[in-house]
Short mmCIF file of C-alpha atoms in Angstrom, two decimals:
data_model
loop_
_atom_site.label_atom_id
_atom_site.label_comp_id
_atom_site.label_asym_id
_atom_site.label_seq_id
_atom_site.Cartn_x
_atom_site.Cartn_y
_atom_site.Cartn_z
CA MET A 1 0.00 0.00 0.00
CA ALA A 2 1.32 3.42 -0.89
CA SER A 3 2.43 5.62 1.92
CA GLY A 4 0.09 8.41 0.75
CA ASP A 5 -2.95 6.22 1.50
CA GLN A 6 -2.07 5.81 5.18
CA ASP A 7 -2.85 8.19 8.04
CA PRO A 8 0.28 8.66 10.21
CA LEU A 9 -1.64 9.06 13.50
CA LEU A 10 -3.75 5.93 12.97
CA LEU A 11 -0.69 3.91 11.92
CA LEU A 12 1.18 5.04 15.04
CA ARG A 13 -1.74 4.29 17.35
CA GLN A 14 -2.29 0.89 15.73
CA SER A 15 1.39 -0.03 16.10
CA ILE A 16 1.33 1.01 19.78
CA ALA A 17 -1.81 -1.05 20.45
CA SER A 18 -0.36 -4.17 18.81
CA GLY A 19 3.11 -3.69 20.29
CA SER A 20 4.73 -3.84 16.85
CA THR A 21 8.04 -2.23 15.98
CA ILE A 22 8.37 1.36 14.74
CA LEU A 23 11.73 2.05 13.08
CA PRO A 24 13.36 5.38 12.15
CA THR A 25 15.16 4.79 8.83
CA ALA A 26 17.26 6.83 6.41
CA SER A 27 15.53 5.51 3.29
CA ALA A 28 12.05 5.14 1.82
CA ASP A 29 12.74 1.40 1.42
CA PRO A 30 10.57 -0.41 4.05
CA SER A 31 13.39 -2.93 4.58
CA ALA A 32 15.99 -0.26 5.43
CA PRO A 33 17.81 -0.67 8.78
CA GLU A 34 17.09 1.42 11.85
CA VAL A 35 19.06 4.65 12.42
CA LYS A 36 19.14 7.41 15.04
CA LEU A 37 16.13 9.70 15.06
CA SER A 38 18.34 12.69 14.19
CA GLN A 39 19.49 10.88 11.01
CA ALA A 40 16.10 9.46 9.99
CA THR A 41 14.21 10.64 6.93
CA HIS A 42 11.40 8.10 7.20
CA LEU A 43 9.44 6.21 9.85
CA THR A 44 8.75 2.53 9.09
CA PHE A 45 5.68 0.76 10.49
CA VAL A 46 5.71 -3.04 10.53
CA THR A 47 1.96 -3.60 11.09
CA PRO A 48 -0.38 -4.24 9.27
CA SER A 49 2.08 -4.28 6.37
CA ARG A 50 5.57 -2.84 6.25
CA VAL A 51 5.24 0.78 5.08
CA SER A 52 7.47 3.86 5.33
CA LEU A 53 6.30 7.46 5.67
CA PRO A 54 8.46 10.61 5.43
CA ILE A 55 9.28 11.64 8.97
CA ASP A 56 8.35 15.27 8.30
CA THR A 57 4.83 14.32 7.11
CA PRO A 58 2.22 16.75 8.55
CA THR A 59 -0.38 15.03 10.73
CA ARG A 60 -3.94 15.83 11.76
CA PHE A 61 -2.73 16.94 15.21
CA VAL A 62 -2.94 20.74 15.15
CA SER A 63 -1.18 23.05 17.62
CA ASN A 64 -1.73 26.81 17.35
CA ASP A 65 -3.44 26.27 13.95
CA THR A 66 -0.33 24.48 12.60
CA PRO A 67 -0.23 20.72 11.73
CA VAL A 68 2.47 18.95 13.76
CA ASP A 69 4.92 16.75 11.85
CA LEU A 70 5.29 12.99 12.40
CA ARG A 71 8.78 13.34 13.93
CA SER A 72 7.47 15.55 16.77
CA ILE A 73 4.54 13.16 17.43
CA TYR A 74 6.83 10.11 17.57
CA PHE A 75 9.38 11.95 19.75
CA ALA A 76 6.66 12.96 22.24
CA TRP A 77 5.54 9.31 22.46
CA LEU A 78 9.11 8.06 23.04
CA ASN A 79 9.49 10.54 25.94
CA ARG A 80 6.00 10.12 27.41
CA GLU A 81 7.34 8.97 30.80
CA VAL A 82 9.78 11.84 31.42
CA ALA A 83 8.98 15.11 33.17
CA ILE A 84 8.34 18.29 31.20
CA PRO A 85 11.78 19.88 31.91
CA GLU A 86 13.60 16.71 30.76
CA TYR A 87 11.35 16.45 27.71
CA ASN A 88 12.20 20.03 26.71
CA THR A 89 15.92 19.37 27.25
CA PHE A 90 15.85 16.22 25.07
CA ALA A 91 13.92 18.12 22.36
CA SER A 92 16.56 20.89 22.33
CA GLN A 93 19.34 18.29 22.05
CA LEU A 94 17.61 16.62 19.10
CA ASN A 95 17.10 19.99 17.38
CA ASP A 96 20.83 20.65 17.74
CA GLU A 97 21.61 17.25 16.20
CA LEU A 98 19.23 17.91 13.30
CA GLY A 99 21.25 21.04 12.47
CA GLY A 100 18.51 22.86 10.62
CA LYS A 101 17.25 19.80 8.70
CA GLY A 102 14.14 19.75 10.85
CA GLN A 103 12.65 20.99 14.07
CA VAL A 104 10.96 19.07 16.89
CA ARG A 105 7.94 20.89 18.28
CA LYS A 106 7.77 21.20 22.09
CA PHE A 107 4.20 20.52 23.19
CA ALA A 108 2.46 22.34 26.01
CA PHE A 109 1.69 19.94 28.85
CA VAL A 110 -2.07 19.78 28.13
CA GLU A 111 -1.39 19.08 24.42
CA ARG A 112 1.15 16.41 25.34
CA LEU A 113 -1.25 14.75 27.79
CA ASP A 114 -4.08 14.81 25.25
CA LEU A 115 -1.86 13.29 22.54
CA ILE A 116 -0.48 10.50 24.75
CA THR A 117 -3.94 9.64 26.07
CA TRP A 118 -5.24 9.30 22.50
CA LEU A 119 -2.26 7.26 21.27
CA GLU A 120 -2.58 4.86 24.21
CA GLY A 121 -6.22 4.24 23.33
CA ALA A 122 -7.54 5.64 26.64
CA SER A 123 -9.56 8.26 24.74
CA GLU A 124 -11.39 8.09 21.41
CA GLU A 125 -11.48 11.87 20.85
CA SER A 126 -9.07 14.78 20.99
CA GLU A 127 -9.72 18.48 20.68
CA TYR A 128 -6.41 18.86 18.82
CA ILE A 129 -6.92 16.12 16.18
CA LYS A 130 -8.88 17.03 13.06
CA PRO A 131 -11.17 14.45 11.38
CA LEU A 132 -10.00 12.57 8.33
CA ALA A 133 -10.56 14.18 4.92
CA GLY A 134 -14.18 13.77 3.85
CA ASP A 135 -15.21 12.83 7.42
CA ARG A 136 -16.71 15.99 8.86
CA ASP A 137 -18.64 14.31 11.67
CA GLY A 138 -15.63 12.21 12.81
CA THR A 139 -17.39 8.83 12.19
CA THR A 140 -14.66 7.37 10.01
CA SER A 141 -11.72 8.51 12.14
CA THR A 142 -13.42 7.42 15.38
CA ALA A 143 -14.20 3.95 13.98
CA ALA A 144 -10.67 3.59 12.62
CA ALA A 145 -9.15 4.75 15.93
CA ALA A 146 -11.29 2.25 17.84
CA LEU A 147 -10.08 -0.56 15.59
CA ALA A 148 -6.49 0.60 15.98
CA SER A 149 -6.75 0.55 19.78
CA LYS A 150 -7.85 -3.10 19.59
CA GLY A 151 -4.97 -4.03 17.31
CA ALA A 152 -7.13 -4.31 14.15
CA ALA A 153 -6.03 -3.03 10.78
CA ALA A 154 -6.95 0.62 10.28
CA PRO A 155 -8.67 1.40 6.96
CA ALA A 156 -6.81 3.52 4.43
CA ILE A 157 -7.85 7.12 3.97
CA GLY A 158 -8.80 6.45 0.38
CA ALA A 159 -11.00 3.44 1.28
CA THR A 160 -14.75 3.89 1.76
CA VAL A 161 -15.71 2.87 5.27
CA GLY A 162 -19.44 3.31 4.67
CA ARG A 163 -21.83 0.97 2.87
CA SER A 164 -22.46 3.06 -0.22
CA GLY A 165 -21.03 0.39 -2.53
CA LYS A 166 -18.11 2.55 -3.61
CA GLY A 167 -14.59 1.46 -2.69
CA THR A 168 -13.71 -1.32 -0.25
CA VAL A 169 -14.64 -2.13 3.34
CA ASP A 170 -12.34 -3.63 5.94
CA PRO A 171 -13.51 -7.22 6.72
CA ARG A 172 -13.77 -6.47 10.44
CA LEU A 173 -15.99 -3.46 9.71
CA ALA A 174 -18.14 -5.60 7.44
CA VAL A 175 -18.82 -8.01 10.33
CA ILE A 176 -19.81 -5.09 12.57
CA TYR A 177 -22.09 -3.57 9.91
CA ASN A 178 -23.84 -6.93 9.34
CA SER A 179 -24.76 -7.04 13.03
CA GLU A 180 -26.26 -3.55 13.08
CA ARG A 181 -29.92 -3.05 13.82
CA LYS A 182 -31.68 -1.23 10.99
CA MET A 183 -33.28 2.01 12.14
CA GLY A 184 -36.06 3.98 10.46
CA ASP A 185 -36.31 7.69 9.96
CA ARG A 186 -38.66 10.07 11.77
CA ASN A 187 -41.59 9.48 9.42
CA SER A 188 -41.39 5.70 9.41
CA VAL A 189 -41.17 5.55 13.21
CA LEU A 190 -44.14 7.89 13.77
CA ARG A 191 -46.52 6.95 10.97
CA GLY A 192 -44.94 4.22 8.87
CA ILE A 193 -43.54 4.90 5.42
CA LYS A 194 -46.18 7.48 4.43
CA PRO A 195 -44.93 11.05 5.11
CA THR A 196 -47.18 12.93 7.53
CA ASP A 197 -47.46 16.69 7.88
CA PHE A 198 -47.09 17.77 11.52
CA SER A 199 -46.91 21.50 10.80
CA HIS A 200 -50.21 22.11 12.61
CA VAL A 201 -48.55 21.08 15.89
CA ARG A 202 -46.32 24.14 15.61
CA LYS A 203 -49.32 26.44 15.99
CA HIS A 204 -50.38 24.75 19.24
CA ALA A 205 -46.81 24.77 20.59
CA ALA A 206 -46.20 28.44 19.78
CA GLN A 207 -48.22 29.72 22.75
CA PHE A 208 -46.15 27.62 25.15
CA MET A 209 -42.76 28.23 23.54
CA SER A 210 -43.19 32.01 23.52
CA LYS A 211 -43.62 32.04 27.30
CA LYS A 212 -40.59 29.86 27.99
CA PRO A 213 -37.31 31.82 28.28
CA LEU A 214 -34.52 30.77 25.99
CA HIS A 215 -31.58 28.91 27.45
CA PRO A 216 -28.48 31.18 27.45
CA SER A 217 -26.57 28.79 25.21
CA SER A 218 -29.37 28.58 22.62
CA SER A 219 -29.74 32.37 22.69
CA ASN A 220 -26.08 32.80 21.86
CA ILE A 221 -26.35 30.41 18.93
CA SER A 222 -29.40 32.18 17.52
CA ASN A 223 -27.58 35.52 17.70
CA ASN A 224 -24.53 34.10 15.96
CA PRO A 225 -25.57 31.84 13.03
CA SER A 226 -21.96 30.76 12.44
CA LEU A 227 -21.99 28.93 15.78
CA ALA A 228 -25.03 26.88 14.81
CA THR A 229 -23.12 24.98 12.11
CA HIS A 230 -20.27 23.92 14.36
CA GLN A 231 -20.09 21.37 17.13
CA LYS A 232 -20.18 22.79 20.63
CA PRO A 233 -16.65 23.00 22.08
CA ARG A 234 -15.77 20.45 24.73
CA ARG A 235 -15.63 21.66 28.32
CA PRO A 236 -11.95 21.91 29.31
CA ASP A 237 -10.59 19.87 32.22
CA PRO A 238 -10.03 21.71 35.54
CA ILE A 239 -6.46 21.85 36.86
CA ILE A 240 -5.12 21.27 40.41
CA LEU A 241 -1.60 22.50 41.25
CA LEU A 242 0.48 20.54 43.78
CA SER A 243 3.42 21.72 45.85
CA PRO A 244 6.83 20.61 44.48
CA SER A 245 8.35 20.82 47.98
CA ALA A 246 10.00 17.63 49.26
CA SER A 247 8.39 18.25 52.67
CA SER A 248 4.86 18.09 51.26
CA LEU A 249 2.75 15.20 52.56
CA LEU A 250 1.08 14.92 49.15
CA ARG A 251 3.19 14.48 46.00
CA MET A 252 2.59 13.08 42.53
CA SER A 253 3.33 9.62 43.89
CA ASN A 254 0.47 9.50 46.43
CA ILE A 255 -2.02 12.24 45.48
CA LYS A 256 -4.05 9.95 43.20
CA SER A 257 -4.70 7.33 45.89
CA PHE A 258 -5.53 10.08 48.38
CA LEU A 259 -8.05 12.01 46.28
CA GLU A 260 -9.60 8.99 44.51
CA SER A 261 -9.49 6.23 47.14
CA GLY A 262 -9.58 8.35 50.30
CA GLN A 263 -6.51 6.77 51.89
CA TYR A 264 -3.21 8.45 52.72
CA VAL A 265 0.12 6.68 52.14
CA PRO A 266 3.54 8.34 52.48
CA PRO A 267 4.92 9.64 49.15
CA ASP A 268 8.08 7.50 49.44
CA SER A 269 6.35 4.24 50.42
CA LEU A 270 6.12 1.16 48.19
CA ALA A 271 2.36 1.61 47.85
CA ALA A 272 2.90 5.03 46.27
CA SER A 273 5.90 4.23 44.04
CA SER A 274 3.85 3.42 40.91
CA SER A 275 3.26 7.13 40.08
CA SER A 276 6.49 8.56 41.44
CA GLY A 277 7.96 9.34 37.99
CA ALA A 278 4.86 10.96 36.48
CA SER A 279 4.96 14.65 35.58
CA MET A 280 1.19 14.92 35.35
CA LEU A 281 -1.81 12.85 36.36
CA HIS A 282 -5.53 12.93 35.82
CA ILE A 283 -8.25 11.74 38.16
CA ASN A 284 -12.02 11.48 37.77
CA ARG A 285 -14.53 12.79 40.27
CA LEU A 286 -18.33 13.13 40.08
CA MET A 287 -19.23 16.71 41.05
CA LYS A 288 -22.96 16.28 41.67
CA GLU A 289 -23.72 19.99 42.06
CA ILE A 290 -22.10 20.77 38.66
CA ASP A 291 -22.73 17.70 36.48
CA PRO A 292 -24.59 14.81 38.18
CA ASN A 293 -24.47 12.56 35.10
CA ARG A 294 -20.78 12.26 34.19
CA PRO A 295 -17.52 12.49 36.17
CA MET A 296 -15.20 15.44 35.60
CA ARG A 297 -11.56 14.80 34.74
CA PHE A 298 -9.03 16.82 36.77
CA ILE A 299 -5.42 17.39 35.64
CA LEU A 300 -2.79 17.37 38.43
CA VAL A 301 0.63 19.00 37.93
CA GLU A 302 3.35 20.31 40.24
CA GLY A 303 4.09 23.59 38.46
CA PRO A 304 2.83 26.01 35.78
CA GLU A 305 6.03 26.04 33.69
CA GLN A 306 4.18 24.97 30.52
CA PHE A 307 1.04 27.03 31.17
CA LYS A 308 -0.57 29.17 28.49
CA PRO A 309 -2.31 32.32 29.82
CA GLU A 310 -5.78 30.81 29.34
CA TYR A 311 -4.91 27.79 31.52
CA TRP A 312 -5.12 29.89 34.67
CA SER A 313 -8.90 30.18 34.31
CA ARG A 314 -9.02 26.38 34.74
CA VAL A 315 -7.07 26.21 38.03
CA VAL A 316 -9.50 25.20 40.80
CA ALA A 317 -7.14 24.52 43.75
CA VAL A 318 -3.53 24.95 44.88
CA PHE A 319 -1.92 22.60 47.42
CA THR A 320 0.76 24.35 49.49
CA THR A 321 3.15 23.71 52.37
CA GLY A 322 3.28 27.38 53.33
CA GLN A 323 6.52 28.11 51.44
CA SER A 324 6.09 31.23 49.30
CA TRP A 325 8.81 30.24 46.78
CA GLN A 326 6.27 27.80 45.34
CA PHE A 327 4.41 30.75 43.76
CA LYS A 328 7.42 32.38 42.07
CA ASN A 329 6.30 31.43 38.53
CA TYR A 330 2.56 31.74 39.20
CA LYS A 331 0.33 34.34 37.55
CA TRP A 332 -0.09 35.82 41.04
CA SER A 333 3.22 35.43 42.88
CA ASN A 334 1.90 37.14 46.02
CA PRO A 335 0.14 34.47 48.13
CA THR A 336 -2.51 36.87 49.43
CA GLU A 337 -3.44 37.90 45.90
CA LEU A 338 -3.25 34.28 44.64
CA PHE A 339 -5.72 32.96 47.19
CA ARG A 340 -8.21 35.69 46.34
CA HIS A 341 -8.57 33.98 42.94
CA VAL A 342 -7.81 30.32 43.73
CA PRO A 343 -8.53 28.43 46.98
CA GLY A 344 -5.53 26.98 48.78
CA ILE A 345 -5.21 23.65 50.59
CA TYR A 346 -2.72 22.87 53.35
CA VAL A 347 -2.45 19.22 54.46
CA GLY A 348 -0.54 18.53 57.67
CA TRP A 349 -0.52 16.08 60.56
CA ARG A 350 -3.64 16.03 62.71
CA GLY A 351 -3.18 17.86 66.00
CA GLU A 352 -0.31 20.06 64.77
CA GLN A 353 -0.61 23.77 64.10
CA PRO A 354 -0.11 24.85 60.45
CA PRO A 355 2.83 27.17 59.71
CA GLU A 356 2.42 30.81 60.62
CA SER A 357 2.46 31.76 56.92
CA VAL A 358 -0.58 29.55 56.24
CA ARG A 359 -2.48 31.05 59.16
CA GLY A 360 -1.62 34.52 57.88
CA TRP A 361 -3.17 33.83 54.46
CA GLY A 362 -6.63 33.63 56.00
CA HIS A 363 -9.72 31.53 55.45
CA ARG A 364 -9.05 31.07 51.71
CA VAL A 365 -6.49 28.37 52.61
CA LEU A 366 -8.21 25.22 53.91
CA ASN A 367 -6.31 23.54 56.75
CA ILE A 368 -6.71 19.73 56.65
CA GLY A 369 -5.14 17.32 59.13
CA VAL A 370 -4.46 13.61 58.55
CA ASP A 371 -3.38 10.98 61.08
CA ARG A 372 0.30 10.16 61.26
CA TRP A 373 1.33 7.11 59.26
CA LYS A 374 1.99 3.88 61.16
CA GLU A 375 3.78 0.96 59.48
CA THR A 376 1.79 -2.23 60.21
CA GLY A 377 2.33 -5.77 58.98
CA LEU A 378 4.29 -6.99 56.01
CA THR A 379 2.42 -4.84 53.50
CA GLY A 380 3.18 -1.59 55.32
CA MET A 381 -0.49 -0.53 55.06
CA ASP A 382 -2.30 1.07 57.99
CA SER A 383 -5.86 -0.31 58.02
CA SER A 384 -7.09 2.11 60.67
CA ARG A 385 -7.02 5.20 58.45
CA TRP A 386 -10.80 5.58 58.32
CA ARG A 387 -10.60 9.35 58.95
CA ASP A 388 -8.67 9.98 55.71
CA ARG A 389 -11.87 9.77 53.68
CA GLU A 390 -13.45 12.44 55.85
CA ALA A 391 -10.52 14.75 55.10
CA VAL A 392 -10.73 14.03 51.36
CA GLU A 393 -14.47 14.75 51.26
CA GLY A 394 -13.81 18.09 52.96
CA ILE A 395 -11.29 18.98 50.25
CA TRP A 396 -13.65 18.04 47.41
CA LYS A 397 -16.54 19.91 49.03
CA MET A 398 -14.47 23.10 49.14
CA ILE A 399 -13.27 22.63 45.52
CA GLU A 400 -16.81 21.99 44.23
CA SER A 401 -18.24 24.99 46.08
CA ASN A 402 -15.56 27.27 44.67
CA MET A 403 -16.02 25.91 41.13
CA ARG A 404 -19.75 26.63 41.24
CA SER A 405 -19.16 30.17 42.45
CA LYS A 406 -16.60 30.77 39.66
CA GLY A 407 -19.00 29.69 36.91
CA TRP A 408 -18.24 26.01 36.23
CA ARG A 409 -21.30 24.38 34.69
CA ARG A 410 -22.22 21.07 33.13
CA ASP A 411 -21.24 22.26 29.64
CA GLN A 412 -18.93 25.24 30.20
CA ALA A 413 -15.98 26.61 32.17
CA PRO A 414 -15.31 30.19 33.36
CA SER A 415 -13.37 32.49 31.06
CA SER A 416 -11.53 34.05 34.04
CA ILE A 417 -11.13 33.54 37.78
#
């Protein structure tokens, strides 16, 4: 199959799902040997059939209205486990080795997280990935991505995935289509195959609709016709900032188990070591007062080094140890000013007074105490930590209350905080 008939993103995701080899090569020949990424001119995929694509091929992943090349996508995947500062350092080193023959794009942390999540198959949609050509509603690309995440062969861009009789259909898709339940249209469901005129119902409904106020979102669409032809933008994920201090009781290694499971473990314990190398995490939490039907995904990071200005409107909480150097690179470096916009959270040992700096910042910093850790048994787990969940619920209650007051809704986020 010609390289022009293959989508680079789907090929990469399919290869990751199947665990097949991806080789940087210095030739368009699919059998060429592997070379260093700085010397590569092509990227060779072994599955489903051996095919090589130019490494500077533009992809459907768009950053700042610019398609990102295949080399940058592949480099971000290779360095998915490293922290943002190391990732930026490695990218600069590779750019030096390329010597002007190419340039690796450095992703912002939200773009990088979104890309890695999609490539791993944990998400079937991405706000940064455009649909395939001729697939405005995303049906073809979503179906192909779903097959790729299961290790199936992704259809070529030029192949017809539908059942119009034109082109070819992947055999796996054909099996799925044959099992589909046939659905009728509006007329056949309501009154059989004979079209029925329901225009008279509009006259009866007019007296009720005129008295009902328009929903703010529908009013905005009616005032701006251009919005009515586009899909509603996805609500962005809220962000929680952690303290990078080594003295913090909550770090990237144990924050997920604390906020999701309601149990505290020391950040350097064996139970918390699985997330110790992560530079960002995401957790899910059902915020009933904002959206009772679907959980919200929160992004957790230790610092705002890769923040764009608009990311600050998504920050919903800041964990602190009371050390003001933590806020040096924040939008508001003065703690008093910071906690007027974003609520703070201090977690210390139960029964101990918080630092004087925390007390001086006022009621906008929530003081939470947890019981001291006691090593018990061979597993090192303390089974008596039943009060941890109470502390966690207090934190989430404060975050949810603040989010509601700032304008977080089921389908929108605030433009400023």
